[in-house]
Short mmCIF file of C-alpha atoms and ligand atoms in Angstrom, two decimals:
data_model
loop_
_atom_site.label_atom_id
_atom_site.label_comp_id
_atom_site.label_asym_id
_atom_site.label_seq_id
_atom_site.Cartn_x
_atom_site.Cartn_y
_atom_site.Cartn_z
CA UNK A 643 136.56 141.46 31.67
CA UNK A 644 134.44 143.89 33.64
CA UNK A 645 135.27 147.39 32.78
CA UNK A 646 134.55 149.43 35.97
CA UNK A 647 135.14 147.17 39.83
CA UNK A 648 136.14 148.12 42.94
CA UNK A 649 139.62 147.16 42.45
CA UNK A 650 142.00 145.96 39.80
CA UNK A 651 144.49 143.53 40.87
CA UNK A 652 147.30 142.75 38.47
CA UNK A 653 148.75 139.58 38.31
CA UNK A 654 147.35 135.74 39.32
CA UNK A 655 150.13 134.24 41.64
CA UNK A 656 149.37 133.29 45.01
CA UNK A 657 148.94 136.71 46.33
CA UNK A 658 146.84 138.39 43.58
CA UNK A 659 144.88 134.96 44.35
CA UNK A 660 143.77 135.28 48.16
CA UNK A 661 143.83 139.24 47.76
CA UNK A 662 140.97 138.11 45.18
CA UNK A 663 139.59 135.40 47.81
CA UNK A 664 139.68 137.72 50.65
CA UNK A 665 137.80 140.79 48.70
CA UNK A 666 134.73 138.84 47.91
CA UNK A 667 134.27 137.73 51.57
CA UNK A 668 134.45 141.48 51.78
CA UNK A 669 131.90 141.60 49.60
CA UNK A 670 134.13 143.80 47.01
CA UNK A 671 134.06 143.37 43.47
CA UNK A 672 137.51 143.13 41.42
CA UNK A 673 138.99 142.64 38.14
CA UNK A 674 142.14 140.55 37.88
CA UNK A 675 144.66 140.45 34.87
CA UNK A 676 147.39 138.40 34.72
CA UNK A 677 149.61 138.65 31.65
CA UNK A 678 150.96 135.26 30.82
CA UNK A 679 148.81 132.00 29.64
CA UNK A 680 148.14 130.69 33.08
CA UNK A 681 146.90 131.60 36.99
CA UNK A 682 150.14 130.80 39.70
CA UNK A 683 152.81 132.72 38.61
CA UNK A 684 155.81 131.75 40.17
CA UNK A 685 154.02 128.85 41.74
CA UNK A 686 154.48 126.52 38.59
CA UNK A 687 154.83 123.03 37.84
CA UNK A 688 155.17 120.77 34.79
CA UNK A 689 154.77 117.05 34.38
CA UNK A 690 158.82 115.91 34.15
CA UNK A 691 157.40 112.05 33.46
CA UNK A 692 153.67 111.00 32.96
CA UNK A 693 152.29 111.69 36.30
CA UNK A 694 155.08 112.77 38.13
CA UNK A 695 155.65 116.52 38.40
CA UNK A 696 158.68 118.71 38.82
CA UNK A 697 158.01 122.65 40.40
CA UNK A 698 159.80 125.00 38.41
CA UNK A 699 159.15 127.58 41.30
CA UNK A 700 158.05 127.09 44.71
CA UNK A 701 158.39 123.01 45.78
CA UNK A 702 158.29 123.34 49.48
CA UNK A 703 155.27 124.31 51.86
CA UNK A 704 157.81 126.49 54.18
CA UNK A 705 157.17 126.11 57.87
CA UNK A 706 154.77 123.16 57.25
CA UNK A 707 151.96 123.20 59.66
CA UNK A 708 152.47 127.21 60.12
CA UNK A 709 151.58 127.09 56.58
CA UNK A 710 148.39 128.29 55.21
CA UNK A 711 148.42 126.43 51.91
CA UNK A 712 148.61 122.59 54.68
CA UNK A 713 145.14 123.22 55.48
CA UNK A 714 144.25 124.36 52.03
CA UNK A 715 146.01 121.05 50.63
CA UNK A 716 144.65 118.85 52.93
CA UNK A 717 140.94 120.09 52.46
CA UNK A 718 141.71 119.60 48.85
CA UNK A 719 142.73 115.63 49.33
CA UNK A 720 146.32 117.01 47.98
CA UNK A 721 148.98 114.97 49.41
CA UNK A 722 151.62 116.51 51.30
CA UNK A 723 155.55 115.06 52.28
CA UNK A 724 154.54 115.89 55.77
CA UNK A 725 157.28 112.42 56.93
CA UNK A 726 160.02 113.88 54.66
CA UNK A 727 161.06 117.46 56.05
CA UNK A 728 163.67 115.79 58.10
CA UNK A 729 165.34 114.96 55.36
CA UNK A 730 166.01 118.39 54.41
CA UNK A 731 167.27 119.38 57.79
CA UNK A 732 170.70 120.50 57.86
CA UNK A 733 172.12 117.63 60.03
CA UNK A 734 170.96 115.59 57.19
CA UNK A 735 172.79 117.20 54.18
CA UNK A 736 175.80 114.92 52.66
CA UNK A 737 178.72 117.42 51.72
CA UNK A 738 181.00 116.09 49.27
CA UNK A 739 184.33 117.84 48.36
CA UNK A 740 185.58 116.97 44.64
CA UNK A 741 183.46 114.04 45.01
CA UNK A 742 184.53 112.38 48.55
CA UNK A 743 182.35 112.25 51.58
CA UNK A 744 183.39 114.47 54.41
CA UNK A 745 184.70 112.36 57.66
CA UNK A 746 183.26 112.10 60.64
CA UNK A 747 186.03 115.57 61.68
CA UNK A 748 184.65 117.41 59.07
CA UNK A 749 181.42 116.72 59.52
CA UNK A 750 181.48 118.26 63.17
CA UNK A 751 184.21 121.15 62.05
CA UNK A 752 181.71 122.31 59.29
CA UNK A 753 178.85 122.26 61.39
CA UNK A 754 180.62 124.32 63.75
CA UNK A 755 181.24 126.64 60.95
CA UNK A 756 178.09 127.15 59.68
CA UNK A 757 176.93 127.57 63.43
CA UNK A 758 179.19 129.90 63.91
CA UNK A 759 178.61 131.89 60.51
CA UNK A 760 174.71 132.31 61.23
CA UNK A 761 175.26 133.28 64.80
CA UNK A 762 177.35 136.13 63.47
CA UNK A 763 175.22 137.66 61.42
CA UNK A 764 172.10 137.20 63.42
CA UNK A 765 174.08 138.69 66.32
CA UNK A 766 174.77 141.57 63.68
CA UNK A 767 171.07 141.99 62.94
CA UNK A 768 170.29 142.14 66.57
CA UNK A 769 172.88 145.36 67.14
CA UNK A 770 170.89 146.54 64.66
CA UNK A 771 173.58 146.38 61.98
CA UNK A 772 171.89 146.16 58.58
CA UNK A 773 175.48 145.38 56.53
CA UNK A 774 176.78 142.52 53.90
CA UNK A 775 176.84 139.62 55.69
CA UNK A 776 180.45 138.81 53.97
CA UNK A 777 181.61 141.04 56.77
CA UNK A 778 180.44 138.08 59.28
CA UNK A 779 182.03 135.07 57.15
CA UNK A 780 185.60 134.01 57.84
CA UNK A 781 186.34 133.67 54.37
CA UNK A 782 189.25 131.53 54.62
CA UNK A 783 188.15 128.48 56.59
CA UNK A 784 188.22 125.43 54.08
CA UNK A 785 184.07 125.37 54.27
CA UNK A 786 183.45 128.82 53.60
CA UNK A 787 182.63 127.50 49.67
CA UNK A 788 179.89 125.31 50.38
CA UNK A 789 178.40 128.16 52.79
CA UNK A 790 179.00 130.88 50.55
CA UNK A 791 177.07 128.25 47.56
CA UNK A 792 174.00 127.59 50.25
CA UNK A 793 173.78 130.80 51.05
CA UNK A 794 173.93 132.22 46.90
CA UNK A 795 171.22 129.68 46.38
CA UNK A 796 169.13 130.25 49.02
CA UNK A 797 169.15 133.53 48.71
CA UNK A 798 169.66 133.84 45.08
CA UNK A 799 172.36 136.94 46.06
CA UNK A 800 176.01 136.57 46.46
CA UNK A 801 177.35 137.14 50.24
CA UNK A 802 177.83 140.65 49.54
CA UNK A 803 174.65 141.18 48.47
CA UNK A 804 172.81 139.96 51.33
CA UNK A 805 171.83 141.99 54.03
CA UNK A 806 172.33 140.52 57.93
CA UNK A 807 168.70 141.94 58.74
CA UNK A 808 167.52 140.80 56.04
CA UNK A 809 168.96 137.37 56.76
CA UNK A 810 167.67 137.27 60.67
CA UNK A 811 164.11 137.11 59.63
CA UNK A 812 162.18 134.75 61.25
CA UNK A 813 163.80 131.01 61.37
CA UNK A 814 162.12 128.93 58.52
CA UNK A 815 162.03 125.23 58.48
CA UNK A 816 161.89 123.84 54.97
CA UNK A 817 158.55 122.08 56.09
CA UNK A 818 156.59 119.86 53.72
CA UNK A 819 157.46 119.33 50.42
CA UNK A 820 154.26 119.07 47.68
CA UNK A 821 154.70 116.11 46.33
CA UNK A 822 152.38 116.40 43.36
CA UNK A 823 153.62 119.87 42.53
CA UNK A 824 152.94 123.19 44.89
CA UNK A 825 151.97 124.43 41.58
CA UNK A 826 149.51 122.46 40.86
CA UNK A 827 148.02 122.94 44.44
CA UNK A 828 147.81 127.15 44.24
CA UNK A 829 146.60 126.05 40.66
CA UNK A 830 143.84 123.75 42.02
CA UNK A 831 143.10 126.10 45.20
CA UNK A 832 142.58 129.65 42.67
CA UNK A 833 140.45 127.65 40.12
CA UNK A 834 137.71 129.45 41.38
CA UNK A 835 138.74 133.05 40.70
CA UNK A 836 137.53 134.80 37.42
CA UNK A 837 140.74 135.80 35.84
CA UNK A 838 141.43 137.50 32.42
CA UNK A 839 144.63 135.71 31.45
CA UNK A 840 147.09 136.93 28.60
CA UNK A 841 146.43 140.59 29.77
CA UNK A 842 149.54 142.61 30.29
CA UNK A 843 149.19 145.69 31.71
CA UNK A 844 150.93 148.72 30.37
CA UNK A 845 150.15 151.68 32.48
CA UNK A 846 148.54 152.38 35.48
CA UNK A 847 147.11 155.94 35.75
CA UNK A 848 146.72 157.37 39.05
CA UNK A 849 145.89 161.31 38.49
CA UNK A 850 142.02 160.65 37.97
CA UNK A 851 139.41 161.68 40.53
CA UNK A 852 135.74 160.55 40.93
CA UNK A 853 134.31 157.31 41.96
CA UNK A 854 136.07 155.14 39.41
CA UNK A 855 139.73 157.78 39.33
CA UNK A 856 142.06 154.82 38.68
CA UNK A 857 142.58 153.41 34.93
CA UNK A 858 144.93 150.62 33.71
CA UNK A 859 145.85 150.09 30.11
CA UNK A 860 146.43 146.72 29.55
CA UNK A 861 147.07 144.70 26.11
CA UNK A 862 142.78 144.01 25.71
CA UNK A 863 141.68 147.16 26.59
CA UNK A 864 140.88 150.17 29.61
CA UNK A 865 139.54 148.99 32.97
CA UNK A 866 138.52 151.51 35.67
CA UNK A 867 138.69 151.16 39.39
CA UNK A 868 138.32 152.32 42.79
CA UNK A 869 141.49 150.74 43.90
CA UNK A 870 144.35 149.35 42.18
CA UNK A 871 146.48 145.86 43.79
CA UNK A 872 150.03 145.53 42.28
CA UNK A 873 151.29 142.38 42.82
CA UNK A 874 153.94 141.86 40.49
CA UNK A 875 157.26 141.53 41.52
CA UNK A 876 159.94 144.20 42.03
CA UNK A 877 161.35 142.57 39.17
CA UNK A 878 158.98 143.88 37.18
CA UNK A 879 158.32 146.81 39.09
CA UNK A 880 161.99 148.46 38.64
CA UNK A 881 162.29 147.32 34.77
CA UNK A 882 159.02 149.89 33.64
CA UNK A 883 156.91 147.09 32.25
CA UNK A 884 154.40 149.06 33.57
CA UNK A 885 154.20 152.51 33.13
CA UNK A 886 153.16 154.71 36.32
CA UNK A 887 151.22 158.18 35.12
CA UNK A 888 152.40 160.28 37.42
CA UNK A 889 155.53 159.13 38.48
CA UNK A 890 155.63 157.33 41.76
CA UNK A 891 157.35 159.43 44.74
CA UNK A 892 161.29 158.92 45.07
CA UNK A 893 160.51 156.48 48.01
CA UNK A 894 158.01 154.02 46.29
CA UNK A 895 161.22 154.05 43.68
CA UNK A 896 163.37 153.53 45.68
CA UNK A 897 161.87 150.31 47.02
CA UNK A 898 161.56 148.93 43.16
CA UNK A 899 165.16 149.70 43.24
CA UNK A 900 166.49 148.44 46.24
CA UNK A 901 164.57 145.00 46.48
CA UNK A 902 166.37 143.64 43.59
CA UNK A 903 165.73 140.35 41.95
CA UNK A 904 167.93 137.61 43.22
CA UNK A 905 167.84 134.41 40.57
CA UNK A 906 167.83 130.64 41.54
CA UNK A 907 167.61 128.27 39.29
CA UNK A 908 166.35 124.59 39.46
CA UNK A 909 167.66 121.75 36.61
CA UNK A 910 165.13 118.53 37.13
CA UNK A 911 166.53 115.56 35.91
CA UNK A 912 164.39 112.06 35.33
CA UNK A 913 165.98 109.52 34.96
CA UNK A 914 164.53 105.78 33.42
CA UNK A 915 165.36 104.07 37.01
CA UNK A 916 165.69 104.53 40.55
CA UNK A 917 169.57 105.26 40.61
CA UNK A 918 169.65 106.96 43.74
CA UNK A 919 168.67 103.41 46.07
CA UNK A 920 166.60 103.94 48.99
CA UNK A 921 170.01 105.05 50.96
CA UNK A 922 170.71 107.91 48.76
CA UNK A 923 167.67 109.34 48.83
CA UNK A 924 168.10 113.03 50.50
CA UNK A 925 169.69 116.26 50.11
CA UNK A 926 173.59 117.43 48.83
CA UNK A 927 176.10 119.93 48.99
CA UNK A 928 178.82 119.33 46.81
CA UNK A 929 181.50 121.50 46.10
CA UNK A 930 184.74 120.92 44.31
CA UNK A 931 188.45 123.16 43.84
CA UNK A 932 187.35 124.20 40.26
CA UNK A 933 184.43 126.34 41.81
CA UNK A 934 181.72 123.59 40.61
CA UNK A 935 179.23 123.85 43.60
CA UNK A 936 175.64 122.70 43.29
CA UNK A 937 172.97 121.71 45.65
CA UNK A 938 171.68 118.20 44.66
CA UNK A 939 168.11 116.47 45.93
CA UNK A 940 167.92 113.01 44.72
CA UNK A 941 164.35 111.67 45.03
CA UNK A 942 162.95 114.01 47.86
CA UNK A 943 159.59 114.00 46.03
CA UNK A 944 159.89 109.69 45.66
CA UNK A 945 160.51 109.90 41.84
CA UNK A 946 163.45 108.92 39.99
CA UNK A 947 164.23 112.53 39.68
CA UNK A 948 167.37 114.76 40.82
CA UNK A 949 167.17 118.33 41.35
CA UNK A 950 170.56 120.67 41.19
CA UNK A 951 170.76 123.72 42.55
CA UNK A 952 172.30 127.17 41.70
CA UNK A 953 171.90 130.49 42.72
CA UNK A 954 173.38 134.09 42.72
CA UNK A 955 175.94 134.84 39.70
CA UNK A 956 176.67 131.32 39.10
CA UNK A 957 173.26 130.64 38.47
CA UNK A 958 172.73 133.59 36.39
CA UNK A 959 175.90 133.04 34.72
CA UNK A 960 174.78 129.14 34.24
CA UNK A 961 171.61 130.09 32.42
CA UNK A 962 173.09 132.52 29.92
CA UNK A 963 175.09 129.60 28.80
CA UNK A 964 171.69 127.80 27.78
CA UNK A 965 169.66 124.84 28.45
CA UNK A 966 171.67 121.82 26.83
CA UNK A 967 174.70 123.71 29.63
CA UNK A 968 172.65 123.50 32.05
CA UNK A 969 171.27 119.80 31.51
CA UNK A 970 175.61 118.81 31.55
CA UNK A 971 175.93 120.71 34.30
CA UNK A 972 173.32 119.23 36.50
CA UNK A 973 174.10 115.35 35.29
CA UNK A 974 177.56 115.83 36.14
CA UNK A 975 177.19 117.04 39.33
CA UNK A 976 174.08 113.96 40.02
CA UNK A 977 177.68 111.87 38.42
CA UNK A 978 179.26 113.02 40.94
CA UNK A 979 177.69 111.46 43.49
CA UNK A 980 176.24 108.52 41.82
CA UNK A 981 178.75 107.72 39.29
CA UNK A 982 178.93 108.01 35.80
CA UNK A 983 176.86 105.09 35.47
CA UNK A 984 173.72 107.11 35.62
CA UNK A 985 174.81 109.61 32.81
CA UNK A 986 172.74 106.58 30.03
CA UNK A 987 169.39 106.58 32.32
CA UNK A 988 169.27 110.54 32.36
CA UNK A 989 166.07 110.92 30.06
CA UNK A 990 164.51 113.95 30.27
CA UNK A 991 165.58 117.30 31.85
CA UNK A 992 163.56 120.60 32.95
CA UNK A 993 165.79 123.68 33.57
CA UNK A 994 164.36 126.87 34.65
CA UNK A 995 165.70 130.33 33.97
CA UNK A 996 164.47 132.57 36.04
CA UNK A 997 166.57 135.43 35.50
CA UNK A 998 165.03 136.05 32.21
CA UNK A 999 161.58 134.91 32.96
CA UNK A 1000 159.76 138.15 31.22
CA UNK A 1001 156.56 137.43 33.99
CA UNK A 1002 159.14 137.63 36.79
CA UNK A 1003 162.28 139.07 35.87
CA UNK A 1004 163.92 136.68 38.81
CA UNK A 1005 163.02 134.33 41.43
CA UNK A 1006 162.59 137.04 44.33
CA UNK A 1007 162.79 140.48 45.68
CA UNK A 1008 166.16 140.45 48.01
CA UNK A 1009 166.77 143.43 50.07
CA UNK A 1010 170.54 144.97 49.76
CA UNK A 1011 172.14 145.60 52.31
CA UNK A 1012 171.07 148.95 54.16
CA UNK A 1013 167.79 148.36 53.00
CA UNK A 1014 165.61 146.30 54.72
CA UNK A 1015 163.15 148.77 55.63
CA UNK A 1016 161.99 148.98 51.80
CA UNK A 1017 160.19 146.11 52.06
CA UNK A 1018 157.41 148.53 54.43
CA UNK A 1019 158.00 150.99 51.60
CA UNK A 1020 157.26 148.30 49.06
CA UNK A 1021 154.19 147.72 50.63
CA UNK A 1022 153.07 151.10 51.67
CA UNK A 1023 149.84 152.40 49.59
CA UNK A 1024 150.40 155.69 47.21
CA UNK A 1025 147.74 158.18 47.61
CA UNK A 1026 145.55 155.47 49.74
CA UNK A 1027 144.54 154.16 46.07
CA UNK A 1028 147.49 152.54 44.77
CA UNK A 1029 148.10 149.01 46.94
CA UNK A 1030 151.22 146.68 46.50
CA UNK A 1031 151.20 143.47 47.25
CA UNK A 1032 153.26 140.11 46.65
CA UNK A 1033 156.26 137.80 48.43
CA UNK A 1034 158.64 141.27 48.42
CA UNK A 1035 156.22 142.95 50.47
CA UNK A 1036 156.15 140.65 53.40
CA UNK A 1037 158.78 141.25 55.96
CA UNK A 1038 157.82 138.36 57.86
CA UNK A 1039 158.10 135.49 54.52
CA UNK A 1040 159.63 137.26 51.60
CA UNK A 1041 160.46 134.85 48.60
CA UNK A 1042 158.33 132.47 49.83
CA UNK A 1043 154.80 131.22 48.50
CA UNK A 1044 152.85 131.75 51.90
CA UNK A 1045 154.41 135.18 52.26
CA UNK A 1046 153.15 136.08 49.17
CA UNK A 1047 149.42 134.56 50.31
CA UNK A 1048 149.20 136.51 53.25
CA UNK A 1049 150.51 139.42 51.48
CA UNK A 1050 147.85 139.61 49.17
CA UNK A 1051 144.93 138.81 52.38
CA UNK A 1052 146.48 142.04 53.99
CA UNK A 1053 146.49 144.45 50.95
CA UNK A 1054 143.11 143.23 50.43
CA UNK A 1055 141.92 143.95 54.31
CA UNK A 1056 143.89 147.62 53.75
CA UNK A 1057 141.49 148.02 50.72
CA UNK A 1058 138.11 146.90 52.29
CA UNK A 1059 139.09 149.40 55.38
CA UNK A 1060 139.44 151.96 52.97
CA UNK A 1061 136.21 151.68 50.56
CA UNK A 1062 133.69 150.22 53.00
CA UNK A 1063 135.42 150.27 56.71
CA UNK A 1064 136.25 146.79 56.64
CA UNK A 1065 133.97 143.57 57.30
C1 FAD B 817 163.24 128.65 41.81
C2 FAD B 817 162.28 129.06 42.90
C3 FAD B 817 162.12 128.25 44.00
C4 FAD B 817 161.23 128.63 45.02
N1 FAD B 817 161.04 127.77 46.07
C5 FAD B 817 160.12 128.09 47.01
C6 FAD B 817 159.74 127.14 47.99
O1 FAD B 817 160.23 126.00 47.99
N2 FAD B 817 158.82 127.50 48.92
C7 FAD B 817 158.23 128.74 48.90
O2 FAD B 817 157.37 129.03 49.77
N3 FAD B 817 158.54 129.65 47.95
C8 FAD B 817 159.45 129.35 47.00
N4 FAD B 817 159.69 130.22 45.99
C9 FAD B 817 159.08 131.57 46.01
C10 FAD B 817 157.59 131.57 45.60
O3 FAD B 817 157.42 130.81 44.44
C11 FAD B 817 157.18 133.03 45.34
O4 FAD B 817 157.57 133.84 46.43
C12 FAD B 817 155.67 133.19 45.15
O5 FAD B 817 155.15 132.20 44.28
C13 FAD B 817 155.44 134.60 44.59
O6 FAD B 817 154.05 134.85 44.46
P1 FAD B 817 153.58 136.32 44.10
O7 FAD B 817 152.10 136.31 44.00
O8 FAD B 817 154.21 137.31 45.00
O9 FAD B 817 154.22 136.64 42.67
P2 FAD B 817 154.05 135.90 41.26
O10 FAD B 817 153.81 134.46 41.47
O11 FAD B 817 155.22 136.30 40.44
O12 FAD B 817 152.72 136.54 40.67
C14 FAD B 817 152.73 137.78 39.98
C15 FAD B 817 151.99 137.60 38.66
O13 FAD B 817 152.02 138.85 37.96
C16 FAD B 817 152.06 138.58 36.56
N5 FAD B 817 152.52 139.76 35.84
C17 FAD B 817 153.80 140.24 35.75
N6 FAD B 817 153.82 141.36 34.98
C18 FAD B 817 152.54 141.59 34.60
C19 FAD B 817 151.93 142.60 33.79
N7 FAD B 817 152.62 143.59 33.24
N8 FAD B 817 150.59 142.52 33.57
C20 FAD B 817 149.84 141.51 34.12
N9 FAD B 817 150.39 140.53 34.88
C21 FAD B 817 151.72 140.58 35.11
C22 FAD B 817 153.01 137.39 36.47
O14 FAD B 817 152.82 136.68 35.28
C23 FAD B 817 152.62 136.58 37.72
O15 FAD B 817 151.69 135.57 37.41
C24 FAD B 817 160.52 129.86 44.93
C25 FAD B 817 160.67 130.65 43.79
C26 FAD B 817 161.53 130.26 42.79
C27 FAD B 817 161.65 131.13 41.56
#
């Protein structure tokens, strides 16, 4: 680990990644730590079944062909789903109350519902009202719970949590999903950059002048810098894991603060056959009138695997009750719409908690309502020294993988502007 570089960028996920990438075409030199065992961060997967992988993080490439990490993929022979987004779509979602298909009626009345939901809060966003989008929701139509379940999930926040500007970001499709793990592929595509792994930083000391002013403590020692990247997340940020000498300014605070952590969580279930047939093969929304609501993918990556859902205080609720709770909790619901019959072929299980992940401290950075315009704060530099980077910081993708890639090209072009003018 070099002790003195241009700039110090903590933390190997996909944006400390192409910030690294994008510095040496600069022709910068940098030092990256990253405190846990391995380079992706939230970008993670393990191997559920021999040679068939489950993402514990990030499983879809967001926007597909929009998508930096399709080109990336493809020029790494890395297959994609790129003939299974539809299946995702929302006309193609099966909703299930307590376990019964909705008719063709409430098919088309909870479409309308949704429709109408969305529309409200967009329209919201577009008078400029940055509120909860609860306000928008009529609470009492008989769909509201799946909606309010999607949307807890999705967002990882509650409805009264989430902010309508926030919200009416740009329209995402759930593009392609990464069938052999969009882990491994930000794994495969950032095996070239030197990284000092199991290297927590502790403080980052900003009051030095000279050449080299900035020092960061970490677990294996000092490094100096020009330039510091952050790119944890505000997680992390807000709990002081890392120790800022000075303090930051009330407004870089403030944007720890106010970009909370929302938490979804994701049970993978493999099971010893195909139990799903090729017509059940797709995505769920299943809700039933003892609250149990779950979002259910049975074999969208073509394994015998099921993937539940949860999000918001269910989900962190559901995780505090354990693994072997959340394991019954994600066969039942997979019961539910299979029948009990597959409870004997459930083999193996992988069930995330991401609320207490120490790397992450959550799955992403939401902004409450009122404060969508933290996420510019977020990623405004301190004393044109201090960067921030990371999927928080960009308005334009937050909580996504790619967001967090071109998050980390930007801080990096901010940097090489400010130590050598740019390319
Ligand atoms: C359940 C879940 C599902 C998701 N699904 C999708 C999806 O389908 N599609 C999509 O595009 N996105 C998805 N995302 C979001 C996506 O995974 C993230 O937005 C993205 O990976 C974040 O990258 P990052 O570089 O900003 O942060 P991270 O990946 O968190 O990288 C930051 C790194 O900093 C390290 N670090 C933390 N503290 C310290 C310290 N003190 N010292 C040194 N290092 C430290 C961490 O270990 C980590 O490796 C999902 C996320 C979750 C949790």
């Amino acid at each position: 680990m070099a002790s003195e570089t241009d700039v110090i960028i903590i933390g190997a996920g996909a944006s400390g990644l192409s910030a690294a990438k994008e510095l040496t075409r600069h022709g910068l030199t940098y030092t990256m730590v990253e405190g846990s065992h391995r380079i992706g961060g939230r970008a993670y997967s393990e191997e559920i079944a021999p040679g068939e992988w489950f993402d514990l993080g990030c499983a879809y490439l967001v926007d597909g062909l929009a998508n930096p990490f399709t080109p990336i993929a493809d020029k790494l022979s890395i297959t994609l789903g790129k003939d299974k987004s539809d299946l995702l779509e929302d006309k193609n979602i099966s909703f299930q109350h307590n376990g019964v298909p909705l008719s063709e009626e409430q098919r088309a009345a909870r479409v309308q519902f949704y429709g109408d939901s969305y529309k409200a809060m967009i329209d919201a966003a577009k008078r400029g009202q940055d509120v909860a989008i609860s306000d928008m929701i009529d609470l009492d139509n008989e769909f509201a719970p799946p909606l309010l379940s999607d949307i807890a999930i999705t967002w990882g926040m509650d409805i009264d949590q989430v902010s309508t500007a926030d919200m009416a970001g740009p329209a995402a499709s759930f593009g392609f999903p990464a069938l052999n793990g969009y882990g491994n592929l930000v794994a495969a595509w950032g095996a070239d950059v030197t990284v000092s792994l199991n290297t927590r930083v502790e403080r980052i000391d900003w009051s030095g002048s000279g050449s080299h002013g900035m020092s960061v403590e970490t677990s294996k020692g000092m490094i100096k810098g020009r330039t510091v990247l952050s790119t944890v997340s505000t997680g992390i940020l807000a709990s002081g894991d890392i120790a800022f000498t000075p303090v930051l300014p009330d407004w870089k605070m403030d944007a720890f603060h106010n970009l909370p952590m929302g938490t979804e969580n994701k049970m993978g279930v493999y099971f010893d056959k195909d139990v799903f047939g090729t017509d059940g093969r797709g995505r769920y929304s299943i809700w039933n009138d003892d609250d149990q609501t779950a979002k259910v993918e049975a074999s969208v990556m073509g394994l015998n695997v099921a993937v539940v859902f949860t999000g918001g205080r269910h989900g962190v609720w559901l995780e505090k009750q354990g693994q072997q709770a959340g394991h019954d909790f994600a066969v039942d619901r997979i019961a539910e719409i299979f029948g009990n019959g597959i409870r004997k072929h459930a083999k193996r299980s992988i069930i995330t908690a991401w609320n207490t992940e120490p790397w992450t401290r959550g799955s992403w950075g939401c902004a409450m309502p009122g404060q969508t315009h933290q996420r510019a704060n977020l990623e405004r530099p301190v004393d044109a020294r201090l960067f921030f980077a990371g999927e928080a910081t960009f308005a334009d993708a937050p909580g996504t993988c790619h967001g967090a890639y071109h998050s980390g090209i930007r801080a990096a072009q901010q940097i090489a502007t400010q130590l050598n003018g740019g390319l």
